mmCIF file of C-alpha atoms in Angstrom:
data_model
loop_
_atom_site.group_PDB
_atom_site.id
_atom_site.type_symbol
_atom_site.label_atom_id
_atom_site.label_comp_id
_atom_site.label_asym_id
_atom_site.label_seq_id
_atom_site.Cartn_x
_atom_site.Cartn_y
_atom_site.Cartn_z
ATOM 1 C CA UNK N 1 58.315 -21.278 2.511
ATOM 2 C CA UNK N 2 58.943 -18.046 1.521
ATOM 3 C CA UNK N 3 57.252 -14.953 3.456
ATOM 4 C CA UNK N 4 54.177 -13.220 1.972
ATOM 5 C CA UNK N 5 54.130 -9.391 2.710
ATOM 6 C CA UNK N 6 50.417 -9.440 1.548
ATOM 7 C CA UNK N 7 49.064 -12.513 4.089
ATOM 8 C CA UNK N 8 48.752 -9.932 7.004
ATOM 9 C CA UNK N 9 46.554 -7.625 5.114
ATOM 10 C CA UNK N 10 44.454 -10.480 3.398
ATOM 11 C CA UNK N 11 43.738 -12.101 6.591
ATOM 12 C CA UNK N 12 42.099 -8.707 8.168
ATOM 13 C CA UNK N 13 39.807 -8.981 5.396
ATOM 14 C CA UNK N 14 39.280 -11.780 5.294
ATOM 15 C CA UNK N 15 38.196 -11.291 9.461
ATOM 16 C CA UNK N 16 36.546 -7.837 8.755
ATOM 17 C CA UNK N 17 34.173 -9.855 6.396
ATOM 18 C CA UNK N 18 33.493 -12.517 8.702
ATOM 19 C CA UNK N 19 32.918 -10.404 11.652
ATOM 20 C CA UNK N 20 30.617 -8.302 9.329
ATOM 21 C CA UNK N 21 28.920 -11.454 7.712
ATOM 22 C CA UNK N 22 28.019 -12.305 11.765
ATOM 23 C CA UNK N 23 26.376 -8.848 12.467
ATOM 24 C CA UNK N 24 24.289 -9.283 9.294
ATOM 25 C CA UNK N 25 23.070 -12.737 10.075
ATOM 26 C CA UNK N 26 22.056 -11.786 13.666
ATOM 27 C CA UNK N 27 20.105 -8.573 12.179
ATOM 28 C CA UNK N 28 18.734 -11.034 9.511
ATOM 29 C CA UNK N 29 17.384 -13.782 12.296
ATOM 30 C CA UNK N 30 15.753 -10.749 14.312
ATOM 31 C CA UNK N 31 13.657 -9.755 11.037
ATOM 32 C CA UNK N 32 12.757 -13.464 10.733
ATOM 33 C CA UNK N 33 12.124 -12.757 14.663
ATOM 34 C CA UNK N 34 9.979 -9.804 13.556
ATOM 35 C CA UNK N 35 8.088 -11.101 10.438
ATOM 36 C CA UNK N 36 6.975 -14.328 13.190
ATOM 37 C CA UNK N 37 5.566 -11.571 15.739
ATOM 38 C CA UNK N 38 3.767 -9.773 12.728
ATOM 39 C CA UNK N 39 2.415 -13.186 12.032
ATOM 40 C CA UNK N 40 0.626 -13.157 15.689
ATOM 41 C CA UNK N 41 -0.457 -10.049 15.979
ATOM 42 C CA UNK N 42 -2.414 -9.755 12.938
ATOM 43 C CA UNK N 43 -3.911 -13.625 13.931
ATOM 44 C CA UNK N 44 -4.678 -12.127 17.344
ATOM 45 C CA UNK N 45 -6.071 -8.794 16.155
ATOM 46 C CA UNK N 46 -3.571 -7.085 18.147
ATOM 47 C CA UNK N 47 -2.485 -4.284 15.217
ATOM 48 C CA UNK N 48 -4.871 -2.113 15.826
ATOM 49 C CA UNK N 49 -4.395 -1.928 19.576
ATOM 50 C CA UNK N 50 -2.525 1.296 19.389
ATOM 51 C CA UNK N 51 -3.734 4.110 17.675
ATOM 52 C CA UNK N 52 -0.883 6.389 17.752
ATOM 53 C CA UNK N 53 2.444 6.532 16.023
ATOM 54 C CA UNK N 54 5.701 8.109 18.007
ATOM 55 C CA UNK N 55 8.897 6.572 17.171
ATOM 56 C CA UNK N 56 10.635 7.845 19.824
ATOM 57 C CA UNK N 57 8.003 8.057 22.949
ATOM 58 C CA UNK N 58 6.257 5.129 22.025
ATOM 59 C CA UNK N 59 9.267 3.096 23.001
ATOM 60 C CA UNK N 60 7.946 3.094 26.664
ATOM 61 C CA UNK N 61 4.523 1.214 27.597
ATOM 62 C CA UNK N 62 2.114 3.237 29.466
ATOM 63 C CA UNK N 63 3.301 4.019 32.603
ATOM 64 C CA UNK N 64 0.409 5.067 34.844
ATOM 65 C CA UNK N 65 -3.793 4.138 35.115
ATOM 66 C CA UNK N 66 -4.529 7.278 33.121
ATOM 67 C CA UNK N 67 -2.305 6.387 30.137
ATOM 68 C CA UNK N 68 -3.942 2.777 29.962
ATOM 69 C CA UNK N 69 -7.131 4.998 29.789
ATOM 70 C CA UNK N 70 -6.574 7.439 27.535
ATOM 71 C CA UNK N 71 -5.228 4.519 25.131
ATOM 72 C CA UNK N 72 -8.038 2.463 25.849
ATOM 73 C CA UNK N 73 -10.757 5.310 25.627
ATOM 74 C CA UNK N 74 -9.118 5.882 21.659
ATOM 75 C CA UNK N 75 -8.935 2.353 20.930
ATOM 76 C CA UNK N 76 -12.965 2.233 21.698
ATOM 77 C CA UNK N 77 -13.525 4.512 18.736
ATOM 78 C CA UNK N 78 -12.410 2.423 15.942
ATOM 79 C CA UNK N 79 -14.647 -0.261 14.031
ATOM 80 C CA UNK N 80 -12.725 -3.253 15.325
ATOM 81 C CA UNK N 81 -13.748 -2.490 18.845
ATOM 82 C CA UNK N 82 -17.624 -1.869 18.233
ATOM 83 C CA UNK N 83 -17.950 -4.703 15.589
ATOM 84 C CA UNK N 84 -15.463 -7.228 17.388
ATOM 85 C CA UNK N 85 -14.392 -6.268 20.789
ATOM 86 C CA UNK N 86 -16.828 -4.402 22.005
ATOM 87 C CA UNK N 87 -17.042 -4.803 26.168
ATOM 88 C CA UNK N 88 -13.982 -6.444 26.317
ATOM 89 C CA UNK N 89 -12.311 -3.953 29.346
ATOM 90 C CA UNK N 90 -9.216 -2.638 30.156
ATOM 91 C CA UNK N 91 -8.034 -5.960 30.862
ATOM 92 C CA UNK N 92 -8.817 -7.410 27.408
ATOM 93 C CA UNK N 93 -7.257 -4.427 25.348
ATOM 94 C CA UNK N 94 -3.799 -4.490 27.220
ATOM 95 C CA UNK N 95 -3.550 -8.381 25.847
ATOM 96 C CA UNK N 96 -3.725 -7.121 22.435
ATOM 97 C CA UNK N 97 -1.753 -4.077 23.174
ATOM 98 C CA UNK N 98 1.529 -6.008 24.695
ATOM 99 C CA UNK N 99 1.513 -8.246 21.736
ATOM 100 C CA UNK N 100 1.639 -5.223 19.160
ATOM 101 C CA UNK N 101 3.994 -2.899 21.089
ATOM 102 C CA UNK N 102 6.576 -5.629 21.515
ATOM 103 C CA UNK N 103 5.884 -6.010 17.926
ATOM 104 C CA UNK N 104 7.111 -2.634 17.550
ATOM 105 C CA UNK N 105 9.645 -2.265 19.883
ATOM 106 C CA UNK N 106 11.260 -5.228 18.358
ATOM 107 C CA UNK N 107 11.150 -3.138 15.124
ATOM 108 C CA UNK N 108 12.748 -0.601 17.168
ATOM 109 C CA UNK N 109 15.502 -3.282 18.528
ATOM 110 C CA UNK N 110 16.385 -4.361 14.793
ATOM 111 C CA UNK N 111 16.823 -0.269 14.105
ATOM 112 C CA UNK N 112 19.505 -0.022 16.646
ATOM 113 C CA UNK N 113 21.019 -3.901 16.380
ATOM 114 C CA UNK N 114 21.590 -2.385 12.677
ATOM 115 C CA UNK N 115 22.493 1.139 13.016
ATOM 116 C CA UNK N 116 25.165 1.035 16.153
ATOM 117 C CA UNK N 117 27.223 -1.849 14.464
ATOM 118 C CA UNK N 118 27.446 0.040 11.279
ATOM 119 C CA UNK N 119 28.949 3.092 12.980
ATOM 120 C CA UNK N 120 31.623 1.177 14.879
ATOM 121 C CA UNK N 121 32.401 -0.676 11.435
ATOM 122 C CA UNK N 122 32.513 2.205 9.328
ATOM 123 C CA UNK N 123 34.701 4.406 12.119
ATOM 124 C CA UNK N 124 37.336 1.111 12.886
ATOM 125 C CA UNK N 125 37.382 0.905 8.228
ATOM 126 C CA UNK N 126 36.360 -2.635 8.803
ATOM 127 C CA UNK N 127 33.830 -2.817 6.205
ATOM 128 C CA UNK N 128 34.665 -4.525 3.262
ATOM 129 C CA UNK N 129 35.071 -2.103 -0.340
ATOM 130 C CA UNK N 130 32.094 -1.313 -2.247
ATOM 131 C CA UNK N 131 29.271 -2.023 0.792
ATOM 132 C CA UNK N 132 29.056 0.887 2.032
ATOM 133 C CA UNK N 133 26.575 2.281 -0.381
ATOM 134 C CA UNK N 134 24.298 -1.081 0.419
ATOM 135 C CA UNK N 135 24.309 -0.845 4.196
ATOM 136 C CA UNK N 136 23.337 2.827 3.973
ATOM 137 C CA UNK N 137 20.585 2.171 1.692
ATOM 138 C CA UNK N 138 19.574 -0.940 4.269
ATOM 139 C CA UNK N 139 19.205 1.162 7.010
ATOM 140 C CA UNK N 140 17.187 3.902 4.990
ATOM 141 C CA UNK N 141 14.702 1.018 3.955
ATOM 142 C CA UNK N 142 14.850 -0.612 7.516
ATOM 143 C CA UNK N 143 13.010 3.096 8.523
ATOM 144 C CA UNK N 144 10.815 2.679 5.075
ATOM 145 C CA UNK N 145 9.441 -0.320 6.688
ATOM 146 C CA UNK N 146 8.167 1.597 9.953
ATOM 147 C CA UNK N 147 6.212 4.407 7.860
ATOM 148 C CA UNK N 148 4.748 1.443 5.700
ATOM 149 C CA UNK N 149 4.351 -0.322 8.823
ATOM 150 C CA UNK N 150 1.999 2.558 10.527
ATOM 151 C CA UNK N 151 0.821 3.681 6.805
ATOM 152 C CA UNK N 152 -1.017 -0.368 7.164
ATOM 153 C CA UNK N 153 -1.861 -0.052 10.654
ATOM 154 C CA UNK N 154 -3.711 3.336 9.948
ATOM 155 C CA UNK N 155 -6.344 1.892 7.315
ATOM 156 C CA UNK N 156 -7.824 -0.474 9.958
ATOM 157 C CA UNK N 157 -8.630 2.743 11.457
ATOM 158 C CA UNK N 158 -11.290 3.403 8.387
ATOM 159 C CA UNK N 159 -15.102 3.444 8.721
ATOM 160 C CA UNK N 160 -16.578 -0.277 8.385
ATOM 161 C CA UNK N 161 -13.224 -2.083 8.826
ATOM 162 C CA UNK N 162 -12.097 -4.319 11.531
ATOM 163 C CA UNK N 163 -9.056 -5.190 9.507
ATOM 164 C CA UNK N 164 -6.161 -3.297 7.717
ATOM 165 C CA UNK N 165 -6.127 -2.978 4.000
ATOM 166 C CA UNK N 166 -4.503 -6.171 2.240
ATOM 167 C CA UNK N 167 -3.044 -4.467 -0.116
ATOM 168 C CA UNK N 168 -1.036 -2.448 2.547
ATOM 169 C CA UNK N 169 -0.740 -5.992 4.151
ATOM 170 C CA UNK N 170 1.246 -7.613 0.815
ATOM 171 C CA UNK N 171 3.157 -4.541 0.740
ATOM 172 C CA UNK N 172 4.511 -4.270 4.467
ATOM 173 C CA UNK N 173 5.100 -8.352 4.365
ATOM 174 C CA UNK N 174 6.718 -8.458 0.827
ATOM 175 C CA UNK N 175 9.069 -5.345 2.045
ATOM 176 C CA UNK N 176 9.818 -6.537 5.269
ATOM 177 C CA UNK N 177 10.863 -10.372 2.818
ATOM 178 C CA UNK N 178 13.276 -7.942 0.843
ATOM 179 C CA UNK N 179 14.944 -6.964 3.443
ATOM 180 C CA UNK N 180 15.400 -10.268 5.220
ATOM 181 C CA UNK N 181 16.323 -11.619 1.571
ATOM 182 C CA UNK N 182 18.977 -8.280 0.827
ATOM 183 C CA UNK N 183 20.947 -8.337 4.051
ATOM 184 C CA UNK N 184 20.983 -12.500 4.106
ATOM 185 C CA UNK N 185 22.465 -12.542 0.386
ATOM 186 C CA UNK N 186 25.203 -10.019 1.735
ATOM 187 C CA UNK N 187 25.968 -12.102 4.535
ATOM 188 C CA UNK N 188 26.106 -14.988 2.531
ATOM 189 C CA UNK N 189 28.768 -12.691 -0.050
ATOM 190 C CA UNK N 190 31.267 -11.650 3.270
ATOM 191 C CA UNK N 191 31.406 -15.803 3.988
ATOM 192 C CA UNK N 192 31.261 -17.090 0.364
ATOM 193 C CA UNK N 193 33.027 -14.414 -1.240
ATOM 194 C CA UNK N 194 34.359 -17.182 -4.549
ATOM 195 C CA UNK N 195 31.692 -17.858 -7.148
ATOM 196 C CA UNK N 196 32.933 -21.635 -6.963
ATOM 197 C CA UNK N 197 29.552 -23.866 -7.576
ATOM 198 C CA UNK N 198 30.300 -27.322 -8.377
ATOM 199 C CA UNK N 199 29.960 -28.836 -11.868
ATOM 200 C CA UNK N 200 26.469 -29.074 -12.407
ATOM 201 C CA UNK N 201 23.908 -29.597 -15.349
ATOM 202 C CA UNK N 202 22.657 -25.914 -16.989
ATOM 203 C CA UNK N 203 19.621 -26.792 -16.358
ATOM 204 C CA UNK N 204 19.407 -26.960 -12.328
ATOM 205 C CA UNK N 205 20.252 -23.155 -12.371
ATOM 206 C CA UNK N 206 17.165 -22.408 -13.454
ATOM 207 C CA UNK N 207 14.946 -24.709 -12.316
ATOM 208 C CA UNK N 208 16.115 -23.367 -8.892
ATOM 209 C CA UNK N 209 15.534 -19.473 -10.173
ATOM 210 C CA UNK N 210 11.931 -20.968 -11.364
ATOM 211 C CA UNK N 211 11.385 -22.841 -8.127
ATOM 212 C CA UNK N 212 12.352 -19.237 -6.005
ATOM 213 C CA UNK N 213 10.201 -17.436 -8.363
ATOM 214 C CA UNK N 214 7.236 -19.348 -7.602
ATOM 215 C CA UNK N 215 8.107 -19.705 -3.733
ATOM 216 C CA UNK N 216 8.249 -15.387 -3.373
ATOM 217 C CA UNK N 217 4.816 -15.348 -5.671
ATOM 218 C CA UNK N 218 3.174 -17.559 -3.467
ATOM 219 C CA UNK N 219 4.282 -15.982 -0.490
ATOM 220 C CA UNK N 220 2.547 -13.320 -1.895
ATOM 221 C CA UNK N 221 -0.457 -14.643 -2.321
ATOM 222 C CA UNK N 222 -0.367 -16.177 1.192
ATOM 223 C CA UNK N 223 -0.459 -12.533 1.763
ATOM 224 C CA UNK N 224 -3.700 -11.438 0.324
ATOM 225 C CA UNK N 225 -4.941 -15.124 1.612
ATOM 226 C CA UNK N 226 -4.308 -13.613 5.313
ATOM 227 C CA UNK N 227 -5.342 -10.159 4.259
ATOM 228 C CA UNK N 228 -8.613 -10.838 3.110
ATOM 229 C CA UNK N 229 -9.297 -13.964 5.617
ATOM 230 C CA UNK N 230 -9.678 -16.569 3.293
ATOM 231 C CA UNK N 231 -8.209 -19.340 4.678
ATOM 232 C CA UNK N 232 -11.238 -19.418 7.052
ATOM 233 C CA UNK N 233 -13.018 -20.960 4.286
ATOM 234 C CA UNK N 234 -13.128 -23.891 1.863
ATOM 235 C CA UNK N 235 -11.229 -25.373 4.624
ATOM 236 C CA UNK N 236 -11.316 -29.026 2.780
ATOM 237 C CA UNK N 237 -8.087 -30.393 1.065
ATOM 238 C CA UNK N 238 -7.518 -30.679 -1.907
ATOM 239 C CA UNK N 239 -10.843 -30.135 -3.303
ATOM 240 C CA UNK N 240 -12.156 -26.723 -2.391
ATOM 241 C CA UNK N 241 -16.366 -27.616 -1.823
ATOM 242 C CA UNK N 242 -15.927 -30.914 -3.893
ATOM 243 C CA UNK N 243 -14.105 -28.751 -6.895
ATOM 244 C CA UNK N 244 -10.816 -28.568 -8.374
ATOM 245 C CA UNK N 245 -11.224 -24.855 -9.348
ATOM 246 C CA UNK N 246 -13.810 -22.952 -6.764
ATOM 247 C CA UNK N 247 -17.156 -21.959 -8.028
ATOM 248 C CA UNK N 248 -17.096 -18.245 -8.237
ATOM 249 C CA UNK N 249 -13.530 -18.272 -8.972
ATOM 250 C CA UNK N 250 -14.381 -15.616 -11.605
ATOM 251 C CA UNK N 251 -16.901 -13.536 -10.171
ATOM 252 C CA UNK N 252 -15.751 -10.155 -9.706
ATOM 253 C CA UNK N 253 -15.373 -7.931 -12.504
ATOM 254 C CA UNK N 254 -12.834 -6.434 -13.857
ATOM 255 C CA UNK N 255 -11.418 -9.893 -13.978
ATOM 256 C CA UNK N 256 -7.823 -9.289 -12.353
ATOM 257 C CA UNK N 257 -10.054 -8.081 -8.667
ATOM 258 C CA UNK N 258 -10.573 -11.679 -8.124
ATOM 259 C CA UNK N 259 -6.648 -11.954 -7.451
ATOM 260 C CA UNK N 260 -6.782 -9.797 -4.404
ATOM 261 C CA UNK N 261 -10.489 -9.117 -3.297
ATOM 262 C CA UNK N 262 -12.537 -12.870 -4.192
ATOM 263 C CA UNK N 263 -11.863 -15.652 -1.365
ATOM 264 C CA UNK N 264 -12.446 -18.431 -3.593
ATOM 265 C CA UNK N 265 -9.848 -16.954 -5.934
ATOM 266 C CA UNK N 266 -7.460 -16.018 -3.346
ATOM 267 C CA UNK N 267 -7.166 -19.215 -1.820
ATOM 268 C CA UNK N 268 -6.840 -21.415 -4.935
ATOM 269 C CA UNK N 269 -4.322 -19.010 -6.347
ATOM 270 C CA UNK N 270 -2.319 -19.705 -3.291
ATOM 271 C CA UNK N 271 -2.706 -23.296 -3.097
ATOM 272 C CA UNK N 272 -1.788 -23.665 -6.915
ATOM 273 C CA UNK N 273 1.130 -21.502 -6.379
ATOM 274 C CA UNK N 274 2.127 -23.518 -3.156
ATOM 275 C CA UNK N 275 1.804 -26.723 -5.425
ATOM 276 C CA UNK N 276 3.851 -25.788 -8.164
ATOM 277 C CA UNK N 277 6.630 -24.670 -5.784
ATOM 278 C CA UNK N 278 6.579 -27.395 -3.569
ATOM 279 C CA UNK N 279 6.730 -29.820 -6.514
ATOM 280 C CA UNK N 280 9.403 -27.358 -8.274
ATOM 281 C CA UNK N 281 11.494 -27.686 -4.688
ATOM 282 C CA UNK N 282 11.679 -31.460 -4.597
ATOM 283 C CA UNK N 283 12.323 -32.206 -8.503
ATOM 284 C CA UNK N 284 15.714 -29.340 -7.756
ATOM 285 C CA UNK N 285 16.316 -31.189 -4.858
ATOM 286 C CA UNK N 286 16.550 -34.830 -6.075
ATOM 287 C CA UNK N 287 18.274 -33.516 -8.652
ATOM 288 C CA UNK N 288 20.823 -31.537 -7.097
ATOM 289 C CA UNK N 289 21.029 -34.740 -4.222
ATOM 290 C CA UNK N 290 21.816 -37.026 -7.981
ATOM 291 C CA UNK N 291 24.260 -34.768 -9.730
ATOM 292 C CA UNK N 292 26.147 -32.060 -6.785
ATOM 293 C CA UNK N 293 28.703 -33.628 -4.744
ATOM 294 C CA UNK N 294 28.816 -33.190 -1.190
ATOM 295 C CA UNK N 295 29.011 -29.382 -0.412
ATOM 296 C CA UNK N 296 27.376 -26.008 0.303
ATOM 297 C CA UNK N 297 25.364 -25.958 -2.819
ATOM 298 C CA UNK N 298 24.003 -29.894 -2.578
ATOM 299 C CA UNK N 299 22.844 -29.370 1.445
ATOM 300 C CA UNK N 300 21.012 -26.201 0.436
ATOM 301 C CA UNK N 301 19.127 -28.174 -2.203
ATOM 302 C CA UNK N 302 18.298 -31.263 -0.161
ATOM 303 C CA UNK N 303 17.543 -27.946 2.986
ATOM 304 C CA UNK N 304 15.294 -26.062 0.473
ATOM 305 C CA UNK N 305 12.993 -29.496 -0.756
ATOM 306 C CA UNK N 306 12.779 -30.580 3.184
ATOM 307 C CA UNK N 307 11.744 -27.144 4.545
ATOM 308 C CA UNK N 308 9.501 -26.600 1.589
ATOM 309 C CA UNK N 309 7.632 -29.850 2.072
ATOM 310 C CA UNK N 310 7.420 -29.309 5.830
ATOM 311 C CA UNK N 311 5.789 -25.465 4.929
ATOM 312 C CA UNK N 312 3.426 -27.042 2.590
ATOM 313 C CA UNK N 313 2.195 -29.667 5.076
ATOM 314 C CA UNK N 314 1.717 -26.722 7.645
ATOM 315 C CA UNK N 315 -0.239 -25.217 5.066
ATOM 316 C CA UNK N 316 -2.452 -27.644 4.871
ATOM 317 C CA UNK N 317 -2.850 -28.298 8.460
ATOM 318 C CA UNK N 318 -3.667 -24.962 9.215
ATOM 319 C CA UNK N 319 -6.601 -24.530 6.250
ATOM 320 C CA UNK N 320 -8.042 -28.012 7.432
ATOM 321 C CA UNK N 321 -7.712 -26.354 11.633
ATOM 322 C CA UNK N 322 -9.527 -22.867 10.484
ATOM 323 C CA UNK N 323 -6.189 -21.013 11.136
ATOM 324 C CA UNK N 324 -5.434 -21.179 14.690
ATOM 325 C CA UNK N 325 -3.379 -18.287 15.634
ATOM 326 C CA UNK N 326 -0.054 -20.621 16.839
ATOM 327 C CA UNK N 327 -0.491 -22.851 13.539
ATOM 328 C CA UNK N 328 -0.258 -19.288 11.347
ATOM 329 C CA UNK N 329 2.149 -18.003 13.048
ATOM 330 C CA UNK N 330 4.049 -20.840 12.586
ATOM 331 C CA UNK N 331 2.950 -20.998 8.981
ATOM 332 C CA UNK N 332 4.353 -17.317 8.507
ATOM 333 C CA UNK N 333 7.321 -17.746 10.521
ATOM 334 C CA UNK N 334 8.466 -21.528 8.435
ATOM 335 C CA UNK N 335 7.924 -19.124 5.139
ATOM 336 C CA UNK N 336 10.730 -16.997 6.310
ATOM 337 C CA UNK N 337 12.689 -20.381 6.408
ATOM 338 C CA UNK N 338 11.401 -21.622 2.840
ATOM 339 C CA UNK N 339 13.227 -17.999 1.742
ATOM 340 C CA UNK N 340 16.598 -18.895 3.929
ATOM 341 C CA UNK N 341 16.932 -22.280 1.597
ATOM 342 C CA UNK N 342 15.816 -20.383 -1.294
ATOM 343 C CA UNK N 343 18.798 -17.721 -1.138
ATOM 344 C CA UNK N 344 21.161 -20.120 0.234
ATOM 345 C CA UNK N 345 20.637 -22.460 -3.107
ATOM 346 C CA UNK N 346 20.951 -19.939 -5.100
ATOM 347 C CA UNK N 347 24.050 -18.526 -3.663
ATOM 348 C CA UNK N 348 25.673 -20.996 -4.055
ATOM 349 C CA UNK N 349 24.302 -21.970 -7.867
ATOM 350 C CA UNK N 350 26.022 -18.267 -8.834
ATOM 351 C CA UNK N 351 27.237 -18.641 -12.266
ATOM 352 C CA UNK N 352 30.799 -17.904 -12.048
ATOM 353 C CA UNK N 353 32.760 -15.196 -13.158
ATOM 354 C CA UNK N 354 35.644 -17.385 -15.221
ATOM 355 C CA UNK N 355 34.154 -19.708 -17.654
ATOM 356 C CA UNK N 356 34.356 -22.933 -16.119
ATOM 357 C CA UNK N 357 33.522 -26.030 -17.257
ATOM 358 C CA UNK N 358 30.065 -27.609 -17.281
ATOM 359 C CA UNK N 359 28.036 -31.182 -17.278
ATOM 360 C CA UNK N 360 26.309 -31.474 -19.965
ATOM 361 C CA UNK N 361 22.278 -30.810 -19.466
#
């Protein structure tokens, strides 16, 4: 066999994208990590525990009596305290406060688990051509997410609220989604560089763009569900109060409040959009499980229809249990999973670059 000059030089690549496809999938598992702890402390009421935002100092819990005071003494002058907590003690508020600080140390954890691998990387020229730009602009949005992050926390701060704004809710979930999504698709890129899908019927492509479509939208809506505590009613399956569609589904005017601000809405918009994906998931993956062979792209279409079924039935169990905190938590944190299928099916669905041939539909 004759000797390839270039084989050297193609297989440091080919380990510089590897060992940078690792570093992005542990980053992406801690924001799954994160997006899970989120999940509790909003079920526990923990966000609003501490009232202060310092990047730096806050990294350290209170160290003395005094502190634990002086944190406690500004926690007593918010809404949620009078209206939900009130006489709770000392002891009470640093329950809620451990859960929210680890919350953001963690944040703090994924900051650094990002930042000092993409020095080393970028000083040693291992990362691959043409993601530099992306990794720059990951860590930029990373920091984003902690300004959005305290920009939510601070409107549960507001006269008459004991909650933060859902609207600042959907937009600190769906961001920190993004990023899971971004740096798991590049991840998925450094290992599955070749855009070498199986033969496959047109059609499946997009049912499986439809299907993720409808899985981010009613993630979404899961959001304002949360945000604006509706799954602590109409908690009967799959009528809502002996009705298809909610009385009162309409009630707010203009019309398009009732998607974020009426609980009847709210919650049937999410259960129809959980329907429609869940019944979107299984048709892709019988069909992929009929027409793929055995592969990448097959497994993530038989993964995304099993771990979509298993969300939905959470779903339901935690609307017919009145949300208990481990049940959403574990509702949010399976969502994050219903994504991983989602990007992984797609992935490896990418229409590739040569024409190649195709089943017919």
């Amino acid at each position: 066999m004759p000797f390839d000059p270039h084989l050297p030089i193609r297989n440091q690549l080919r380990a510089d994208r590897r060992a940078v496809g690792w570093w992005l999938l542990g980053v992406a598992f801690m924001i799954w990590v994160m997006v899970a702890l989120g999940g509790a402390t909003r079920l526990t009421g923990s966000g609003l525990s501490i009232m202060e935002w310092a990047p730096l100092s806050g990294a350290l819990p209170p160290l003395s009596e005094a502190e634990w005071r002086r944190l406690y003494d500004l926690y007593r002058t918010i809404p949620q305290y009078e209206l939900v907590n009130q006489g709770f003690g000392l002891e009470g508020f640093k329950q809620i406060f451990w859960l929210e600080w680890t919350h953001r140390l963690w944040g703090r954890l994924i900051g650094l688990a990002f930042l000092v691998p993409l020095v080393w990387f970028w000083l040693r020229g291992r990362i691959p051509a043409g993601l530099k730009p992306r990794l720059v602009l990951l860590f930029l949005l990373g920091g984003a997410q902690g300004a959005v992050g305290w920009f939510m926390v601070a409107s549960g701060f507001e006269a008459d609220r004991t909650a933060v704004s859902p609207y600042r809710l959907v937009v600190h979930l769906g961001l920190a989604l993004l990023l899971y999504g971004v740096v798991l698709w590049t991840a998925l890129g450094l290992f599955r560089p070749d855009r070498d899908a199986p033969p496959h019927p047109a059609g499946l492509r997009r049912l499986v763009h439809g299907t993720a479509g409808l899985l981010v939208l009613a993630m979404l809506a899961g959001g304002f569900t949360a945000g604006i505590h509706a799954g602590f009613a109409y908690n009967t399956f799959p009528l809502m109060e002996g009705r298809l569609v909610p009385e009162g589904y309409a009630q707010l005017s203009p019309f398009l409040r009732n998607f974020t601000a009426n609980i009847a809405a709210v919650q049937f918009n999410h259960r129809l959009l959980a329907s429609l994906a869940g019944i979107a998931a299984l048709a892709a993956a019988a069909w992929g499980a009929r027409a793929l062979p055995a592969g990448f792209a097959r497994n993530s279409l038989l993964a995304l229809g099993g771990v979509v079924a298993l969300q939905y039935g959470l779903g339901v169990a935690t609307l017919l249990l009145v949300v208990p905190a481990w049940l959403g938590t574990l509702h949010q944190t399976v969502a994050v999973g219903v994504l991983t299928a989602a990007l992984a099916a797609l992935h490896a669905l990418r229409r590739p670059r040569a024409t190649a041939r195709r089943l017919a539909p």
